[in-house]
Amino acid sequence: MEATQEDATRPKALCPEKLSPDGLGLLRKSIDVDERKGLTAEELIEIIPAYEALLVRSETKVTADLLAAAKRLKVVARAGVGVDNVDVPAATKLGIIVVNSPSGNIQAAAEHTVALLLSMARNIPDACASLKAAKWERSRLVGVEVKGKTLGIIGLGKVGLIVARMARGMGMQVAAADPYASPSVAEAANVNLVGSLGELLPVADFLTIHTPMLASTKGMLSHAEIGQMKKGSRILNVARGGIVDEVALLAALESGQISGAAIDVFTKEPPNKDPESAASKLIAHPKCVCTPHLGASTVEAQENVSIDVCEQVLQILAGELPRSAVNAPIILPADHKTLQPFVALVEKMGSLYTQHFTSPKEQSGRTTFDLTYEGEISMISSTKPLFAAFIKGLTSPISDAEGFNVNIVNAELVAKERGIFVNEQKSRDPSTQAYSSLITLVARPPSRAPSLNRVEQVSTADLNSRRAKEERHIISGYCSDRSPFISRIDRFSTSFKADGVLIICHNYDSPGKIGVVGGLLGKENVNINFMSVAPATYMNNEAHVPKMAQERLRTPSDASTPTESTEALMILGVDREVDDKVLKGLVEGGGVLSVSSVVL
Ligand SMILES: NC(=O)c1ccc[n+]([C@@H]2O[C@H](COP(=O)([O-])OP(=O)(O)OC[C@H]3O[C@@H](n4cnc5c(N)ncnc54)[C@H](O)[C@@H]3O)[C@@H](O)[C@H]2O)c1
Ligand SMILES: O=C(O)[C@H](O)COP(=O)(O)O
């Protein structure tokens, strides 16, 4: 259609990939949509300056160069979950909103997992190819049943839970490892949530992965882990290529350690064509069932994701906040000035909690949080942006840029889905005069039903100290000069800017410790930008009760409490992220009791 004078004023959207027409139809009512498949990167850069919206799936590489050339672009819409093909930081810098569809294709991905599970158990691709080749090989193609077998799930999120329910429906036992999953959500789905990956691997007959691709999940299933599985078990990956080490998977198939593999996703897509590469050998292996990243490829899922992102494009072009923006602000412009520093603070406190107190290797089960706003901050009319920022901080270290789009619109829903409970309290009179506003986070495990077959006699003092030491965690923070600072971690009082890469060491406060830790980091070429020693000022993890006050409250039975005052936290701001080997070195060679690495 030829552009009329009036058309020239309508916004324009470019769609260089196959998107379902359902969403595009919505756009066409008020936007001109150009569907241009097969463009090269250079062609895209040449034409992008004319467009306000760009709609893609996983194939178009939305690079910093492309975004820099996109002078009118307001939104990049990813019709699916993964935004690994979009340079989100570059878009954020340019003020371009990136949206996706975090739930539109989860049913499709779960159904594809079950389709692969049964295909693998019954040798269906092999049998089909054999019959088409005019063979009749009934005895070679005997399969196994899934009923009564154990399905191990790594990552009990949106897709993992749907797979779990379907597997239960087929009579399977389901066990899952997910350090951040809610025990009550798992229980309701009849899933045995185990404490660690090490507990899951030996019990699974079939093992399926549904985690995002993160630094902590990359290569999480390699030689050692597959070696812990039952001989003859089977592995599926419909999440992301690279979570399972392709070389290790191939070796396990060849040695018979595993009897089958089902793969939808590859480390490099499309996979390397070199016949000697692990991906090519896996694809060619008779015991491997594989598909070319088809998890989301159903008519229904494509309709869902297309409508979902096109509605959001319309919202953004109308100046509204979209529901699933990967990089949208949590605060509305009117509240920005007052709330921005506190929103940043609460987000960092949530992120610090997840990175410092929970382990990607063990079930944490801590799902109830008390957030207390004291002093001036308690006078804000709505705490919704603070709540949203907290949920975002808590969950983003365990999600990829892919799935995680917490904002003011969807924070409550995300918290509910993850089984996170937050009690918010406001107090105009701060418990300390040191700050005009103080925010305190207390994390508690969900209340447990008393055990029926175990009777324990414990003193009140013991009970209090147990609760304090084992179960509660506390983080407090304040803002200075519009920047977020942490003032307390558990019993330790401190003051450091919540920014950058930090190494947090828990140690006995003895002479020479700083030098040893500094020396070990120096050897690894890690530069220390700042260091802060946090003494144990609070006796226990009692919120707001500093040590002095608690000492007055101590009863004679508490007198034997170990000398906690000799412990301290050493907080080091460093110039780069360090790996587990360096952290282990600090514990083994530096006399540190425990250590965590945190990026804020
Ligand atoms: N093949 C496809 O076409 C296709 C389609 C949709 C989704 N996916 C992929 O599936 C994955 C899961 O999607 P989702 O929507 O269920 O995501 P989700 O965020 O709802 O769930 C991910 C789960 O992984 C858990 N997790 C994080 N780190 C972990 C660790 N170290 N060990 C164990 N569990 C860990 C999280 O706690 C969370 O519960 C994503 O990577 C997504 O891109 C693939
Ligand atoms: O991230 C996703 O949504 C899935 O992996 C599907 O990607 P696709 O849209 O390219 O099929």
XYZ file of C-alpha atoms and ligand atoms in Angstrom:
655
model
C 0.000 0.000 0.000
C 1.329 3.429 -0.885
C 1.953 5.721 2.088
C -0.506 8.601 2.229
C 0.125 11.960 3.918
C -1.758 10.653 6.989
C 0.189 7.336 7.075
C 3.456 9.232 7.317
C 2.447 10.428 10.821
C 1.720 6.898 12.079
C 4.450 5.137 14.058
C 6.236 2.318 12.226
C 7.172 -1.157 13.453
C 9.705 -3.487 11.839
C 9.328 -7.262 12.120
C 12.301 -9.124 10.603
C 11.218 -12.604 11.845
C 8.162 -14.869 11.672
C 5.655 -13.592 14.230
C 2.085 -14.815 14.568
C -0.344 -12.468 12.742
C -2.639 -12.257 15.810
C -0.515 -9.635 17.523
C 0.561 -7.902 14.348
C -3.141 -7.420 13.503
C -3.565 -5.493 16.776
C -0.634 -3.265 15.880
C -1.856 -2.564 12.361
C -4.896 -0.674 13.699
C -2.672 2.238 14.648
C 0.833 1.412 13.419
C 2.388 0.616 10.043
C 4.004 -2.821 10.303
C 6.730 -3.900 7.871
C 7.426 -7.644 7.808
C 10.876 -8.015 6.219
C 12.397 -11.485 6.640
C 15.934 -12.448 5.660
C 17.591 -9.048 6.172
C 21.358 -8.999 6.732
C 22.804 -7.153 9.746
C 23.914 -4.322 7.415
C 20.479 -4.021 5.807
C 18.859 -3.863 9.223
C 21.156 -1.024 10.320
C 20.371 0.827 7.125
C 16.587 0.770 7.504
C 16.160 0.859 11.331
C 16.231 4.719 11.642
C 12.678 4.850 10.259
C 11.105 2.710 13.002
C 9.633 3.329 16.474
C 9.275 -0.391 17.312
C 11.289 -3.517 16.509
C 9.716 -6.982 16.993
C 11.974 -10.047 17.093
C 12.270 -13.693 18.185
C 15.619 -15.341 18.998
C 17.331 -15.069 15.609
C 17.737 -11.316 15.074
C 20.813 -9.987 16.852
C 19.814 -6.650 18.374
C 23.318 -5.278 18.851
C 24.580 -1.986 20.319
C 25.401 -0.832 16.752
C 21.884 -1.526 15.547
C 20.392 0.290 18.549
C 22.718 3.275 18.089
C 21.480 3.636 14.509
C 17.832 3.396 15.615
C 17.224 7.106 16.131
C 13.424 6.850 16.611
C 13.263 3.469 18.333
C 11.241 3.377 21.592
C 10.796 -0.362 22.081
C 12.358 -3.720 21.252
C 9.753 -6.455 21.685
C 10.967 -10.055 22.066
C 8.118 -12.428 21.229
C 9.277 -15.093 23.689
C 11.269 -15.354 26.908
C 14.993 -15.173 26.139
C 16.495 -11.751 25.505
C 20.013 -13.143 25.077
C 19.954 -11.849 21.475
C 19.252 -8.283 22.645
C 21.912 -5.957 24.080
C 19.712 -4.885 27.005
C 22.298 -2.608 28.718
C 22.816 -0.719 25.424
C 19.046 -0.331 25.030
C 18.727 0.891 28.629
C 21.428 3.515 28.092
C 19.557 4.803 25.057
C 16.219 4.812 26.912
C 14.792 2.084 24.661
C 12.435 -0.233 26.544
C 12.874 -3.987 25.993
C 9.789 -6.121 26.612
C 9.261 -9.870 26.395
C 6.632 -12.489 27.137
C 7.714 -14.417 30.251
C 4.753 -16.820 30.362
C 3.362 -17.021 26.808
C 5.287 -20.169 25.842
C 5.784 -22.036 29.145
C 3.032 -24.585 28.430
C 4.556 -25.255 25.003
C 8.027 -25.739 26.525
C 6.646 -28.125 29.168
C 4.673 -30.152 26.611
C 7.745 -30.374 24.381
C 9.716 -31.733 27.366
C 7.130 -34.445 27.951
C 7.012 -35.226 24.212
C 10.797 -35.707 24.236
C 10.616 -37.742 27.453
C 8.208 -40.270 25.938
C 9.919 -40.253 22.528
C 13.196 -41.083 24.237
C 11.648 -43.773 26.479
C 9.990 -45.492 23.493
C 12.659 -44.863 20.802
C 10.044 -43.177 18.636
C 12.312 -41.170 16.258
C 14.504 -44.237 15.696
C 11.491 -46.514 15.175
C 9.879 -44.055 12.770
C 13.082 -43.706 10.706
C 13.528 -47.505 10.671
C 9.992 -48.118 9.399
C 10.338 -45.396 6.753
C 13.491 -47.187 5.631
C 11.261 -50.232 5.005
C 12.555 -52.153 8.073
C 10.480 -53.976 10.712
C 12.691 -54.048 13.859
C 10.363 -54.837 16.751
C 12.900 -56.501 19.023
C 15.616 -53.836 18.612
C 13.220 -51.049 19.559
C 11.898 -52.188 22.945
C 11.481 -49.164 25.238
C 10.873 -48.441 28.936
C 7.781 -47.182 30.776
C 7.838 -43.955 32.736
C 5.194 -44.976 35.290
C 6.809 -45.622 38.680
C 10.093 -44.055 37.580
C 11.567 -40.951 39.216
C 11.766 -37.731 37.258
C 14.417 -35.395 38.647
C 13.781 -31.719 37.874
C 16.496 -29.105 38.167
C 14.717 -25.729 38.412
C 11.153 -25.826 39.734
C 10.017 -22.548 38.155
C 7.198 -21.926 35.691
C 8.124 -24.630 33.136
C 9.499 -27.075 35.743
C 6.240 -27.017 37.724
C 4.075 -27.746 34.669
C 6.385 -30.641 33.743
C 6.136 -31.918 37.352
C 2.339 -31.918 37.261
C 2.254 -33.731 33.918
C 4.787 -36.310 35.137
C 2.698 -36.971 38.260
C -0.249 -37.511 35.922
C 1.742 -40.242 34.163
C 2.390 -42.006 37.468
C 5.973 -40.812 37.934
C 7.595 -39.888 41.245
C 8.932 -36.355 41.021
C 11.898 -34.935 42.923
C 13.350 -31.482 42.340
C 16.430 -29.446 43.208
C 15.907 -25.694 43.243
C 17.458 -23.702 46.078
C 15.006 -20.870 45.611
C 11.758 -22.806 45.099
C 8.999 -22.542 47.628
C 8.620 -25.749 49.701
C 4.862 -25.193 49.952
C 4.479 -24.825 46.156
C 6.508 -28.037 45.714
C 4.442 -29.851 48.322
C 1.183 -28.797 46.676
C 2.443 -30.274 43.386
C 3.503 -33.521 45.105
C 7.125 -32.834 44.372
C 9.846 -33.936 46.763
C 12.046 -30.841 47.004
C 15.510 -32.137 47.916
C 18.252 -30.152 49.616
C 20.848 -30.171 46.852
C 21.713 -31.331 43.346
C 23.884 -34.040 44.925
C 20.749 -35.552 46.512
C 18.786 -35.455 43.265
C 21.261 -36.995 40.833
C 21.450 -40.535 42.314
C 17.653 -40.978 42.511
C 16.604 -39.792 39.026
C 15.737 -42.246 36.254
C 15.063 -39.263 34.017
C 16.603 -35.850 34.681
C 15.213 -32.671 33.126
C 16.618 -29.147 33.319
C 14.472 -26.018 33.609
C 16.796 -23.348 35.008
C 17.833 -20.179 33.218
C 21.339 -19.869 31.814
C 23.298 -18.073 34.571
C 26.921 -18.065 35.659
C 25.872 -20.579 38.352
C 24.049 -22.921 35.945
C 26.500 -22.842 33.006
C 27.947 -26.360 32.711
C 26.127 -27.395 35.914
C 25.775 -30.921 34.523
C 29.245 -32.085 33.552
C 31.371 -35.260 33.942
C 31.281 -35.345 37.781
C 27.534 -34.706 38.054
C 26.573 -37.189 35.317
C 28.874 -39.684 37.070
C 26.671 -39.402 40.184
C 23.565 -40.451 38.248
C 22.207 -44.008 38.099
C 23.806 -46.039 35.332
C 21.352 -46.175 32.437
C 19.392 -43.043 33.422
C 18.345 -40.432 30.824
C 18.841 -36.650 30.505
C 16.680 -33.920 28.902
C 17.489 -30.263 28.182
C 14.754 -27.963 26.896
C 16.091 -24.927 28.822
C 19.260 -23.459 27.350
C 22.267 -24.898 25.547
C 25.409 -24.952 27.692
C 23.721 -25.832 31.000
C 24.613 -29.447 30.146
C 28.226 -29.808 29.042
C 27.891 -31.301 25.520
C 31.276 -33.053 25.678
C 30.394 -34.735 28.996
C 26.943 -35.728 27.730
C 28.414 -37.326 24.609
C 31.017 -39.235 26.665
C 28.290 -40.511 29.027
C 26.153 -41.687 26.093
C 29.140 -43.424 24.507
C 30.172 -45.180 27.736
C 26.615 -46.295 28.509
C 26.548 -44.273 31.775
C 23.343 -42.775 30.401
C 20.965 -44.620 28.091
C 19.479 -41.635 26.335
C 19.544 -37.881 25.843
C 16.839 -35.526 24.589
C 18.034 -32.090 23.537
C 16.142 -29.073 22.205
C 18.802 -26.431 22.814
C 22.480 -26.189 21.930
C 25.477 -24.219 23.146
C 25.688 -22.608 19.721
C 22.588 -22.278 17.559
C 22.435 -23.424 14.851
C 25.053 -25.946 16.035
C 28.525 -26.145 14.579
C 28.426 -28.268 11.389
C 31.942 -29.687 11.942
C 31.291 -33.475 12.135
C 33.966 -33.756 14.859
C 32.245 -31.288 17.219
C 30.447 -32.644 20.298
C 27.165 -31.080 19.133
C 27.354 -32.828 15.706
C 28.214 -36.153 17.338
C 25.347 -35.792 19.805
C 22.889 -35.001 17.021
C 24.100 -38.041 15.072
C 24.072 -40.372 18.119
C 21.389 -43.093 17.868
C 20.480 -42.654 21.557
C 19.937 -38.901 21.254
C 16.525 -37.479 20.378
C 16.905 -33.885 19.284
C 14.926 -30.946 17.946
C 16.050 -27.553 16.599
C 14.950 -25.301 19.518
C 11.250 -26.048 19.058
C 10.171 -25.721 22.709
C 8.103 -22.608 22.023
C 7.044 -23.513 18.516
C 3.329 -24.184 18.790
C 0.558 -22.220 17.138
C -0.883 -21.368 20.558
C 2.391 -20.238 22.127
C 3.218 -18.107 19.110
C -0.241 -16.516 19.304
C 0.247 -15.849 23.037
C 3.686 -14.289 22.759
C 2.755 -12.255 19.705
C -0.369 -10.768 21.339
C 1.473 -10.268 24.634
C 4.331 -8.228 23.171
C 2.249 -6.342 20.600
C -0.097 -5.126 23.371
C 2.970 -3.909 25.229
C 4.289 -2.095 22.152
C 0.972 -0.231 21.964
C 1.186 0.620 25.689
C 4.700 1.996 25.335
C 3.898 4.067 22.263
C 0.919 5.480 24.218
C 3.289 6.489 27.082
C 2.108 3.807 29.515
C 4.134 1.332 31.599
C 4.223 -2.154 29.994
C 3.588 -5.253 32.121
C 6.745 -7.203 31.214
C 9.545 -4.779 30.588
C 13.001 -6.230 31.048
C 14.485 -2.794 31.724
C 11.545 -0.522 32.628
C 11.731 1.689 35.695
C 9.970 0.603 38.849
C 9.016 4.156 39.812
C 6.556 6.343 37.967
C 8.106 9.698 36.911
C 6.130 11.700 39.538
C 7.686 9.738 42.446
C 11.171 9.497 40.996
C 12.867 12.243 43.009
C 11.751 11.096 46.467
C 11.804 7.364 45.964
C 14.678 6.578 43.601
C 17.460 6.254 46.246
C 15.283 4.047 48.470
C 14.122 1.919 45.560
C 17.785 1.347 44.695
C 18.551 0.559 48.362
C 15.770 -2.011 48.800
C 16.644 -3.689 45.490
C 20.294 -3.989 46.589
C 19.236 -5.351 50.006
C 17.145 -8.078 48.319
C 19.976 -8.943 45.970
C 22.520 -8.968 48.824
C 20.259 -11.329 50.776
C 20.001 -13.836 47.906
C 23.682 -13.732 47.024
C 25.091 -13.711 50.567
C 22.667 -15.891 52.494
C 21.459 -18.451 49.960
C 23.458 -20.958 47.972
C 22.746 -22.027 44.384
C 23.700 -25.516 45.568
C 21.338 -25.908 48.529
C 17.659 -25.475 49.236
C 17.219 -22.300 51.279
C 13.516 -22.519 52.052
C 13.447 -18.989 53.498
C 10.355 -17.347 52.218
C 9.041 -14.840 54.754
C 10.495 -11.360 54.969
C 9.732 -8.445 57.290
C 10.589 -5.102 55.734
C 10.552 -2.194 58.184
C 10.676 1.398 56.978
C 11.736 3.746 59.778
C 11.949 7.528 59.983
C 11.206 9.831 57.027
C 10.794 6.996 54.526
C 7.846 5.701 56.599
C 5.853 8.766 55.552
C 5.550 7.862 51.861
C 1.986 7.287 50.727
C 2.562 3.944 48.996
C 5.281 1.359 49.545
C 4.426 -0.422 46.266
C 7.592 0.691 44.431
C 9.744 -0.398 47.412
C 8.003 -3.765 47.518
C 8.512 -4.219 43.753
C 12.188 -3.246 44.026
C 12.678 -5.733 46.856
C 11.130 -8.610 44.873
C 13.238 -7.624 41.878
C 16.448 -7.590 43.951
C 15.607 -10.875 45.646
C 14.882 -12.733 42.428
C 17.152 -11.274 39.760
C 20.333 -13.083 40.926
C 18.534 -16.391 40.299
C 16.894 -15.561 36.988
C 18.336 -14.658 33.653
C 17.679 -11.366 31.941
C 15.388 -13.685 30.061
C 12.595 -14.304 32.439
C 12.817 -11.596 34.951
C 10.862 -8.446 34.546
C 9.638 -7.387 37.927
C 7.965 -4.003 37.971
C 5.349 -2.136 39.945
C 2.550 -3.799 37.955
C 3.531 -7.449 38.381
C 5.597 -7.614 41.613
C 2.781 -9.080 43.718
C 2.097 -11.778 41.168
C 5.785 -12.700 40.909
C 6.055 -12.883 44.717
C 2.987 -15.115 44.880
C 4.285 -17.424 42.145
C 7.583 -17.798 43.986
C 5.996 -18.303 47.419
C 7.607 -15.149 48.814
C 5.767 -13.478 51.694
C 6.602 -9.911 52.681
C 5.258 -8.137 55.781
C 5.823 -4.416 55.518
C 5.904 -2.225 58.620
C 6.313 1.505 59.016
C 7.627 3.316 62.063
C 7.891 7.107 62.244
C 10.270 6.963 65.228
C 13.510 5.399 64.094
C 15.035 2.812 66.467
C 18.319 4.708 66.110
C 18.880 8.438 65.670
C 21.876 7.786 63.419
C 19.853 7.906 60.173
C 16.903 10.016 59.052
C 15.558 6.903 57.311
C 16.465 3.287 57.915
C 15.199 0.186 56.142
C 15.571 -3.215 57.806
C 15.016 -6.620 56.283
C 14.461 -9.640 58.506
C 14.288 -12.983 56.711
C 12.576 -15.875 58.428
C 11.966 -19.453 57.299
C 8.332 -20.477 56.830
C 6.847 -21.727 60.101
C 7.235 -25.467 60.353
C 4.673 -27.828 61.784
C 5.989 -29.429 65.002
C 7.425 -32.870 64.444
C 5.119 -35.589 65.788
C 7.733 -38.158 66.661
C 10.383 -35.968 68.195
C 10.190 -34.464 71.647
C 12.838 -31.954 72.585
C 13.418 -30.194 75.853
C 14.975 -26.797 75.192
C 15.333 -23.805 77.440
C 13.902 -20.483 76.358
C 17.431 -19.141 76.143
C 18.430 -22.000 73.826
C 15.357 -21.517 71.728
C 15.993 -17.806 71.382
C 19.595 -18.303 70.519
C 18.727 -21.016 67.972
C 16.142 -18.807 66.346
C 18.514 -15.924 66.373
C 21.551 -17.725 65.091
C 20.178 -20.248 62.644
C 16.954 -19.018 61.320
C 16.793 -15.249 61.026
C 18.905 -13.061 58.849
C 18.993 -9.284 59.063
C 20.156 -6.600 56.672
C 19.729 -2.863 57.324
C 20.463 0.024 55.015
C 20.203 3.771 54.613
C 20.766 6.393 51.915
C 23.377 9.107 51.927
C 23.790 11.595 49.091
C 21.151 9.606 47.174
C 23.376 6.492 47.269
C 22.465 3.211 49.018
C 24.552 2.050 52.009
C 24.394 -1.145 54.063
C 24.618 -0.552 57.819
C 24.109 -4.028 59.211
C 24.457 -7.677 58.182
C 23.178 -10.037 60.883
C 25.122 -9.313 64.098
C 27.667 -7.127 62.355
C 27.411 -3.357 62.073
C 29.037 -1.794 59.059
C 28.758 1.032 56.575
C 29.584 0.430 52.947
C 28.206 1.616 49.635
C 26.046 -1.088 48.080
C 27.683 -0.988 44.686
C 29.999 -3.135 42.553
C 31.670 -6.467 43.266
C 32.106 -7.334 46.947
C 33.769 -10.205 48.771
C 32.278 -10.721 52.225
C 34.446 -12.760 54.617
C 33.307 -13.965 58.045
C 36.321 -14.473 60.280
C 37.783 -14.259 63.753
C 39.042 -10.737 64.201
C 42.737 -11.469 64.759
C 45.894 -9.560 63.767
C 47.283 -10.233 60.298
C 44.026 -11.491 58.771
C 43.631 -8.500 56.469
C 47.170 -8.938 55.143
C 46.687 -12.646 54.409
C 43.395 -12.092 52.553
C 44.842 -9.100 50.667
C 47.895 -11.169 49.718
C 45.812 -14.073 48.399
C 43.650 -11.748 46.296
C 46.749 -9.922 45.033
C 48.181 -13.242 43.823
C 45.024 -13.709 41.740
C 45.380 -10.183 40.314
C 42.267 -9.001 42.124
C 42.490 -5.328 42.995
C 40.920 -4.175 46.284
C 39.119 -0.815 45.929
C 38.004 -0.502 49.548
C 37.814 -2.536 52.714
C 35.559 -2.294 55.738
C 35.700 -4.389 58.905
C 32.310 -4.939 60.521
C 32.478 -5.902 64.204
C 29.820 -8.022 65.931
C 27.862 -5.213 67.566
C 24.594 -7.068 68.025
C 24.586 -10.088 70.343
C 22.156 -12.144 68.325
C 20.074 -11.674 65.244
C 17.532 -9.680 67.203
C 16.311 -6.802 65.116
C 17.125 -3.398 66.528
C 18.693 -4.596 69.766
C 22.326 -3.569 69.816
C 24.804 -5.521 71.914
C 24.922 -3.001 74.760
C 21.183 -3.197 75.281
C 21.210 -6.997 75.008
C 23.956 -7.375 77.537
C 21.707 -5.673 80.056
C 18.979 -8.165 79.179
C 21.130 -11.269 79.458
C 20.163 -13.900 82.004
C 22.752 -15.957 83.912
C 21.975 -18.990 81.684
C 23.247 -17.039 78.689
C 26.608 -16.516 80.309
C 28.208 -19.409 78.431
C 27.516 -17.879 75.004
C 30.764 -18.134 72.976
C 32.881 -15.047 72.618
C 31.037 -13.639 69.654
C 32.833 -10.320 69.916
C 35.949 -11.903 68.355
C 34.097 -12.481 65.107
C 33.842 -9.895 62.366
C 32.895 -9.468 58.746
C 35.532 -8.194 56.355
C 33.908 -6.504 53.362
C 36.152 -5.964 50.367
C 35.188 -3.975 47.270
C 37.103 -5.542 44.359
C 37.574 -4.735 40.688
C 36.221 -7.970 39.214
C 34.168 -11.057 39.948
C 36.156 -13.966 41.392
C 35.507 -17.660 40.888
C 34.839 -20.394 43.458
C 38.492 -21.452 43.407
C 39.604 -18.036 44.735
C 36.871 -18.041 47.387
C 37.862 -21.554 48.469
C 41.470 -20.346 48.696
C 40.410 -17.635 51.164
C 38.814 -20.238 53.434
C 41.625 -22.766 53.149
C 44.641 -20.449 53.046
C 43.306 -17.260 54.619
C 41.710 -18.645 57.777
C 38.333 -17.221 56.830
C 35.291 -19.026 58.337
C 33.058 -18.481 55.334
C 33.041 -16.224 52.320
C 30.636 -15.049 49.633
C 30.998 -13.043 46.473
C 28.259 -10.535 45.731
C 27.600 -8.227 42.783
C 25.442 -5.192 43.652
N 13.319 -24.513 24.544
C 12.517 -23.468 24.478
O 12.037 -23.093 23.430
C 12.160 -22.728 25.739
C 10.893 -22.163 25.885
C 10.575 -21.505 27.074
C 11.517 -21.403 28.081
N 12.756 -21.921 27.887
C 13.777 -21.791 28.923
O 13.415 -22.552 30.059
C 14.052 -22.003 31.212
C 13.085 -21.991 32.383
O 12.003 -21.123 32.099
P 10.940 -20.736 33.236
O 9.945 -19.867 32.580
O 10.494 -21.949 33.971
O 11.869 -19.846 34.202
P 11.587 -19.496 35.722
O 12.399 -18.292 36.007
O 10.128 -19.474 36.016
O 12.203 -20.756 36.516
C 13.573 -21.011 36.622
C 13.831 -21.749 37.944
O 15.205 -22.093 38.006
C 15.601 -21.967 39.373
N 17.050 -21.884 39.496
C 17.875 -20.814 39.308
N 19.161 -21.170 39.564
C 19.138 -22.496 39.912
C 20.142 -23.436 40.287
N 21.438 -23.106 40.359
N 19.771 -24.708 40.571
C 18.469 -25.088 40.505
N 17.469 -24.222 40.171
C 17.805 -22.954 39.878
C 14.886 -20.708 39.851
O 14.783 -20.682 41.243
C 13.532 -20.877 39.180
O 12.610 -21.522 40.028
C 14.555 -20.604 30.767
O 15.930 -20.650 30.539
C 13.876 -20.372 29.452
O 14.563 -19.573 28.567
C 13.094 -22.596 26.759
O 13.357 -17.983 24.948
C 12.336 -18.445 24.434
O 11.224 -17.890 24.507
C 12.390 -19.760 23.773
O 13.676 -20.298 23.861
C 11.877 -19.726 22.351
O 12.613 -18.958 21.442
P 12.013 -18.718 19.955
O 11.021 -17.593 20.040
O 13.176 -18.335 19.106
O 11.356 -19.978 19.509
